[in-house]
Short mmCIF file of C-alpha atoms in Angstrom, two decimals:
data_model
loop_
_atom_site.label_atom_id
_atom_site.label_comp_id
_atom_site.label_asym_id
_atom_site.label_seq_id
_atom_site.Cartn_x
_atom_site.Cartn_y
_atom_site.Cartn_z
CA MET A 1 9.95 -9.81 3.58
CA ARG A 2 12.83 -11.45 5.47
CA PRO A 3 12.83 -15.07 5.36
CA GLU A 4 12.09 -15.78 9.15
CA LEU A 5 9.04 -13.86 8.59
CA LEU A 6 7.67 -15.71 5.41
CA ALA A 7 8.40 -18.82 7.38
CA ARG A 8 6.25 -17.45 10.30
CA VAL A 9 3.19 -16.75 7.55
CA LEU A 10 3.72 -19.96 5.80
CA SER A 11 3.61 -21.91 9.35
CA LEU A 12 -0.03 -20.75 9.92
CA LEU A 13 -1.55 -21.68 6.58
CA PRO A 14 -3.17 -25.18 5.86
CA ALA A 15 -0.72 -27.35 4.39
CA PRO A 16 -1.64 -29.35 0.93
CA GLY A 17 -2.35 -33.24 1.00
CA ARG A 18 -6.18 -33.29 1.84
CA ARG A 19 -7.98 -33.14 -1.39
CA PRO A 20 -7.04 -31.69 -4.55
CA GLU A 21 -9.44 -28.60 -4.41
CA LEU A 22 -8.03 -27.57 -0.75
CA ASP A 23 -4.50 -28.20 -2.35
CA GLY A 24 -5.45 -25.06 -4.76
CA TYR A 25 -6.57 -23.27 -1.84
CA ALA A 26 -3.62 -23.77 -0.15
CA ALA A 27 -1.42 -22.36 -2.71
CA MET A 28 -3.49 -19.50 -3.17
CA LEU A 29 -3.01 -18.52 0.38
CA ARG A 30 0.91 -18.65 -0.30
CA ASP A 31 0.90 -17.11 -3.76
CA TYR A 32 1.19 -13.42 -2.81
CA PRO A 33 3.53 -13.73 0.14
CA GLN A 34 5.88 -15.88 -1.98
CA ARG A 35 6.08 -13.45 -4.77
CA GLY A 36 8.60 -11.47 -2.61
CA GLY A 37 7.67 -7.45 -2.11
CA LYS A 38 9.85 -5.15 0.01
CA GLY A 39 8.78 -5.70 3.46
CA ILE A 40 8.60 -2.17 4.02
CA ARG A 41 5.82 -2.36 6.40
CA SER A 42 7.08 -5.27 8.70
CA GLU A 43 10.44 -3.97 8.61
CA LEU A 44 9.49 -0.78 9.98
CA VAL A 45 7.82 -2.69 12.88
CA LEU A 46 10.77 -4.38 14.04
CA ALA A 47 12.59 -1.12 13.50
CA SER A 48 10.24 0.76 15.68
CA ALA A 49 10.50 -2.22 18.68
CA ARG A 50 14.36 -1.85 18.48
CA ALA A 51 14.31 2.15 18.67
CA HIS A 52 12.10 1.76 21.76
CA GLY A 53 14.72 -0.69 23.69
CA LEU A 54 13.44 -4.37 22.35
CA ASN A 55 16.50 -6.43 21.71
CA PRO A 56 16.21 -8.80 19.01
CA GLU A 57 17.52 -11.74 21.84
CA ALA A 58 15.07 -10.83 24.22
CA PRO A 59 11.83 -13.08 24.75
CA ALA A 60 9.31 -10.13 24.18
CA TRP A 61 10.88 -9.77 20.17
CA ASP A 62 9.39 -13.37 19.43
CA GLY A 63 5.90 -10.95 19.85
CA ALA A 64 7.34 -8.11 17.58
CA LEU A 65 8.12 -10.98 15.10
CA TRP A 66 4.48 -12.02 14.95
CA LEU A 67 2.94 -8.47 14.69
CA ALA A 68 5.34 -7.96 11.35
CA ALA A 69 4.48 -11.51 10.24
CA GLY A 70 0.37 -10.14 10.82
CA VAL A 71 1.34 -6.71 8.92
CA GLU A 72 2.83 -8.65 6.10
CA MET A 73 -0.46 -10.69 5.90
CA PHE A 74 -2.42 -7.80 6.34
CA GLN A 75 -0.50 -6.07 3.04
CA ASN A 76 -1.28 -9.35 0.85
CA TRP A 77 -4.97 -10.08 1.60
CA VAL A 78 -5.48 -6.40 0.92
CA LEU A 79 -3.28 -6.41 -2.25
CA ILE A 80 -5.84 -9.67 -3.50
CA HIS A 81 -9.22 -7.59 -2.86
CA ASP A 82 -7.29 -4.44 -3.97
CA ASP A 83 -6.57 -6.02 -7.43
CA ILE A 84 -9.96 -7.07 -7.94
CA GLU A 85 -11.59 -3.95 -7.00
CA ASP A 86 -8.95 -2.20 -9.60
CA ASP A 87 -9.36 -4.82 -12.11
CA SER A 88 -5.71 -4.93 -12.04
CA GLU A 89 -3.78 -6.93 -14.35
CA ASP A 90 -0.51 -7.65 -12.58
CA ARG A 91 1.13 -7.90 -9.19
CA ARG A 92 4.68 -8.26 -8.35
CA GLY A 93 5.83 -9.20 -11.95
CA ARG A 94 3.34 -11.89 -12.17
CA PRO A 95 -0.60 -12.17 -13.32
CA ALA A 96 -3.20 -11.09 -10.28
CA LEU A 97 -4.35 -13.47 -8.15
CA HIS A 98 -8.09 -13.04 -9.89
CA ARG A 99 -6.61 -13.20 -13.51
CA LEU A 100 -4.86 -16.68 -12.48
CA HIS A 101 -8.08 -18.24 -10.90
CA GLY A 102 -11.13 -16.12 -11.15
CA VAL A 103 -12.62 -13.39 -8.94
CA PRO A 104 -14.70 -15.98 -6.45
CA LEU A 105 -11.67 -17.93 -5.63
CA ALA A 106 -9.40 -14.85 -5.21
CA ILE A 107 -11.92 -13.31 -3.10
CA ASN A 108 -12.01 -16.36 -0.65
CA ALA A 109 -8.43 -16.60 -0.55
CA GLY A 110 -8.48 -13.04 0.57
CA ASP A 111 -10.77 -13.73 3.20
CA GLY A 112 -8.69 -16.70 4.23
CA LEU A 113 -5.56 -14.78 4.56
CA HIS A 114 -7.43 -12.53 6.78
CA ALA A 115 -8.47 -14.54 8.91
CA TYR A 116 -5.03 -16.09 9.38
CA MET A 117 -3.51 -12.46 9.93
CA TRP A 118 -5.47 -12.49 13.38
CA GLU A 119 -4.09 -15.55 14.14
CA ALA A 120 -0.71 -13.91 13.72
CA VAL A 121 -1.73 -11.00 16.02
CA TRP A 122 -3.18 -13.28 18.97
CA LYS A 123 0.30 -15.38 18.88
CA SER A 124 2.15 -12.00 19.40
CA GLY A 125 0.48 -11.79 22.78
CA VAL A 126 1.02 -7.90 22.84
CA PRO A 127 -1.09 -6.04 24.63
CA GLY A 128 -2.85 -3.33 22.09
CA GLY A 129 -1.68 -5.16 18.88
CA MET A 130 -5.48 -6.32 18.50
CA ASP A 131 -6.69 -2.68 18.80
CA ALA A 132 -4.05 -1.45 16.63
CA PHE A 133 -4.63 -3.86 13.87
CA LEU A 134 -8.39 -3.07 13.98
CA GLY A 135 -7.92 0.86 13.74
CA MET A 136 -5.63 0.00 10.85
CA ILE A 137 -8.18 -1.58 8.94
CA HIS A 138 -10.99 0.58 9.55
CA ARG A 139 -8.68 3.66 8.18
CA THR A 140 -7.43 1.53 5.18
CA ALA A 141 -11.15 0.40 4.14
CA GLU A 142 -12.43 4.34 4.71
CA GLY A 143 -9.52 5.33 2.23
CA GLN A 144 -10.37 2.67 0.04
CA HIS A 145 -13.96 3.55 0.06
CA LEU A 146 -13.06 7.27 -1.21
CA ASP A 147 -10.85 5.92 -3.81
CA LEU A 148 -13.62 3.44 -5.23
CA CYS A 149 -16.56 5.95 -4.94
CA TRP A 150 -14.73 8.11 -7.09
CA VAL A 151 -14.22 5.85 -9.72
CA GLU A 152 -17.79 4.33 -9.55
CA ASP A 153 -19.37 8.03 -9.45
CA SER A 154 -16.95 9.08 -12.47
CA ARG A 155 -15.91 11.82 -9.90
CA TRP A 156 -13.13 14.06 -11.44
CA ASP A 157 -14.03 17.46 -9.93
CA LEU A 158 -11.27 16.73 -6.99
CA THR A 159 -9.04 18.70 -5.61
CA PRO A 160 -5.46 17.85 -4.43
CA ASP A 161 -6.70 18.09 -1.06
CA ASP A 162 -9.44 15.25 -1.60
CA TYR A 163 -6.41 13.15 -3.09
CA LEU A 164 -4.26 13.79 0.44
CA ASP A 165 -7.33 13.19 2.56
CA MET A 166 -7.68 9.85 0.68
CA VAL A 167 -4.18 8.59 0.59
CA ARG A 168 -3.76 9.76 4.60
CA LEU A 169 -6.36 7.11 5.19
CA LYS A 170 -5.85 4.54 2.57
CA THR A 171 -1.91 4.30 2.61
CA SER A 172 -0.46 6.06 5.71
CA TYR A 173 -1.73 4.34 8.38
CA TYR A 174 -1.13 0.79 7.27
CA THR A 175 2.51 1.83 5.55
CA VAL A 176 3.75 4.06 8.55
CA VAL A 177 1.37 5.21 11.55
CA VAL A 178 0.52 1.61 12.57
CA PRO A 179 3.60 -0.13 12.19
CA LEU A 180 5.37 2.56 14.28
CA ALA A 181 2.84 2.26 16.78
CA LEU A 182 3.33 -1.87 16.82
CA GLY A 183 6.74 -1.35 17.09
CA ALA A 184 6.38 0.59 20.22
CA LEU A 185 3.71 -1.59 21.96
CA ALA A 186 5.78 -5.06 21.15
CA ALA A 187 8.75 -3.07 23.35
CA GLY A 188 5.76 -2.26 26.06
CA ALA A 189 5.94 1.36 25.15
CA ALA A 190 3.19 3.52 24.74
CA PRO A 191 3.10 5.03 21.12
CA HIS A 192 4.08 8.62 20.91
CA GLY A 193 1.47 10.87 19.87
CA ALA A 194 3.32 12.34 17.25
CA PHE A 195 3.41 9.03 15.35
CA GLU A 196 -0.01 9.60 13.98
CA PRO A 197 0.60 13.03 12.40
CA ALA A 198 4.46 11.89 11.07
CA GLY A 199 2.74 8.60 9.74
CA ARG A 200 0.17 10.59 7.61
CA ALA A 201 2.49 12.95 6.10
CA LEU A 202 5.24 10.28 5.39
CA GLY A 203 2.67 7.56 3.90
CA ALA A 204 1.10 10.50 1.86
CA ALA A 205 5.03 11.18 0.31
CA PHE A 206 5.29 7.27 -0.47
CA GLN A 207 2.11 7.34 -1.97
CA ILE A 208 2.71 10.48 -4.35
CA ARG A 209 6.01 8.77 -5.01
CA ASP A 210 4.44 5.45 -5.90
CA ASP A 211 2.01 7.41 -8.44
CA VAL A 212 4.92 9.18 -9.97
CA LEU A 213 6.77 5.54 -10.30
CA ASN A 214 3.74 4.35 -12.19
CA LEU A 215 4.18 6.60 -14.75
CA THR A 216 7.80 6.77 -14.90
CA GLY A 217 9.63 3.73 -12.96
CA ASP A 218 11.60 0.48 -14.36
CA PRO A 219 8.87 -2.33 -14.50
CA GLN A 220 11.61 -4.80 -13.36
CA LYS A 221 11.80 -2.81 -9.76
CA TYR A 222 8.47 -1.39 -9.81
CA GLY A 223 6.92 -4.58 -9.66
CA LYS A 224 3.40 -3.42 -11.13
CA GLU A 225 2.34 -2.41 -14.70
CA ILE A 226 3.73 1.03 -15.53
CA GLY A 227 0.92 3.22 -16.52
CA GLY A 228 -1.67 1.14 -14.81
CA ASP A 229 -3.15 3.84 -12.73
CA LEU A 230 -4.24 5.19 -16.09
CA LEU A 231 -5.79 2.25 -17.21
CA GLU A 232 -7.65 1.93 -13.70
CA GLY A 233 -8.94 5.52 -13.88
CA LYS A 234 -6.88 6.55 -10.56
CA ARG A 235 -7.15 9.69 -9.13
CA THR A 236 -3.79 10.69 -8.39
CA LEU A 237 -2.30 14.14 -7.44
CA ILE A 238 -0.53 14.39 -10.92
CA THR A 239 -3.75 13.71 -12.99
CA LEU A 240 -5.65 16.34 -10.98
CA HIS A 241 -2.65 18.72 -11.19
CA TRP A 242 -2.89 18.27 -14.76
CA LEU A 243 -6.67 18.51 -15.32
CA GLU A 244 -6.52 22.09 -13.80
CA HIS A 245 -4.09 22.97 -16.73
CA ALA A 246 -4.55 20.70 -19.36
CA PRO A 247 -5.76 22.15 -22.56
CA ALA A 248 -9.42 21.45 -23.27
CA GLU A 249 -8.76 19.00 -26.22
CA GLN A 250 -6.52 17.02 -24.10
CA ARG A 251 -8.83 16.98 -20.93
CA GLU A 252 -11.92 16.16 -22.85
CA ALA A 253 -9.69 12.93 -24.57
CA PHE A 254 -8.72 12.09 -21.13
CA LEU A 255 -12.12 12.46 -19.69
CA ALA A 256 -13.45 10.10 -22.54
CA GLN A 257 -11.43 7.57 -21.78
CA MET A 258 -11.88 7.47 -18.36
CA ARG A 259 -15.53 7.44 -18.67
CA LEU A 260 -15.00 3.65 -19.90
CA PRO A 261 -14.00 0.18 -18.23
CA ARG A 262 -10.41 -0.75 -18.77
CA PRO A 263 -11.01 -3.25 -21.50
CA ASP A 264 -12.87 -0.65 -23.83
CA LYS A 265 -9.97 2.05 -23.19
CA ASP A 266 -8.28 2.73 -26.35
CA PRO A 267 -4.52 1.79 -25.80
CA GLN A 268 -3.37 4.45 -28.32
CA VAL A 269 -4.90 7.08 -26.58
CA ILE A 270 -3.86 6.26 -22.97
CA ALA A 271 -0.28 5.97 -24.34
CA GLU A 272 -0.51 9.38 -25.59
CA VAL A 273 -2.29 10.75 -22.28
CA HIS A 274 0.70 9.06 -20.40
CA ARG A 275 3.13 11.56 -22.58
CA TRP A 276 0.88 14.36 -21.93
CA LEU A 277 1.27 13.71 -18.06
CA LEU A 278 5.12 13.27 -18.59
CA ASP A 279 5.70 16.32 -20.63
CA SER A 280 3.54 18.44 -18.14
CA GLY A 281 4.71 20.33 -14.92
CA SER A 282 2.23 17.72 -12.87
CA VAL A 283 5.14 15.41 -12.28
CA ALA A 284 7.24 17.79 -11.05
CA HIS A 285 4.65 19.40 -9.17
CA ALA A 286 3.68 15.76 -7.46
CA GLN A 287 7.33 15.28 -6.59
CA ALA A 288 7.79 18.96 -4.83
CA VAL A 289 4.49 18.20 -2.62
CA ALA A 290 5.64 14.65 -1.63
CA ALA A 291 9.22 16.14 -0.52
CA GLN A 292 7.28 18.68 1.50
CA GLU A 293 4.88 15.84 3.38
CA ALA A 294 8.19 13.94 3.77
CA ALA A 295 9.92 16.88 5.55
CA LEU A 296 6.84 17.54 7.39
CA GLY A 297 6.63 13.67 8.75
CA LEU A 298 10.72 13.38 9.13
CA GLY A 299 10.72 16.40 11.51
CA LEU A 300 7.75 15.32 13.36
CA LEU A 301 9.36 11.94 13.67
CA GLU A 302 12.67 13.20 14.81
CA GLN A 303 10.84 15.06 17.62
CA ALA A 304 9.08 11.63 18.84
CA LEU A 305 11.97 9.70 19.05
CA GLN A 306 14.02 12.18 20.88
CA GLY A 307 15.40 10.40 23.91
CA ALA A 308 14.52 7.00 22.53
CA ALA A 309 15.83 3.98 24.26
CA ASN A 310 18.05 2.85 21.58
CA PRO A 311 19.35 6.02 19.87
CA ASP A 312 21.54 4.11 17.25
CA ALA A 313 18.17 2.25 16.25
CA ALA A 314 16.21 5.66 16.13
CA ARG A 315 18.54 6.93 13.79
CA GLU A 316 18.44 3.81 11.77
CA LEU A 317 14.85 4.16 11.67
CA ILE A 318 14.90 7.73 10.50
CA GLY A 319 17.06 7.07 8.21
CA ALA A 320 14.98 4.12 6.43
CA MET A 321 12.04 6.30 6.50
CA ARG A 322 13.69 9.08 4.57
CA ALA A 323 14.54 6.57 1.84
CA LEU A 324 10.98 5.39 1.99
CA ALA A 325 9.32 8.71 1.59
CA THR A 326 12.27 9.89 -1.20
CA ARG A 327 12.04 6.83 -2.93
CA ASP A 328 12.46 6.42 -6.70
CA ALA A 329 12.49 2.75 -7.22
#
């Protein structure tokens, strides 16, 4: 997150100095935002605003900045809750918030950030901003519900299409679709109809790449626990494809581990499963699907930005989206 956005986020949050317990609450609200992160989604809001003709020197740029800050707050409160729901260990190189303070306090801090997010949207004063945020929350929650249901019900009888349905809801709307729309709205333009199918495809490509990095990435660059998806029992395109082709003995060993809660999983077996996945063709298959989704999304985005008010900014936006959808870190 760029410093001016972090400053806006922190400006909304309560200051310490009232009583020790509330000082702790204020510190928890600031924790995830201050850990860093790539700021991908807020940068996309601002890039879209520039492409639609909004000059950073114009008064309306302030509204774009508040929307971008709101997107960052959305990302952070959702991550707090997501880490609890997934029983995650780490976030951005440090223990997850609930590991530091317990589940009840972490839930409350996530709820608090959610409320402050709406203050950022209100401060933007951008017509349509509230509706866009509501849609973003609805679609993300639907995708998260699918993901959690499959874990809760121990479902592994899923197809790659099931996975794509989930990530196009859980990841695509808050990562691409809505940031593109928010930038247009900040510039006073109607979001192009192609933003939705373009963003759904690009968001899927982004998530598949993230799943690959969870198995193959550099822990220092990735910022999350390598192999954490296996410990959390995540349904990914890689594992679903692998299950379709795995030897019966490996498949049964995998499913036996997936029936166990995270603390009861055998680290040695999980490490072996990790190797099986890396040695299979399923990682390459997932990368090929991600490349296909990226090509589809980029083609639609290029069509949507033809005749953009700021062609140079539109080209920069497309380049940034290409890097996002094909990332390797």
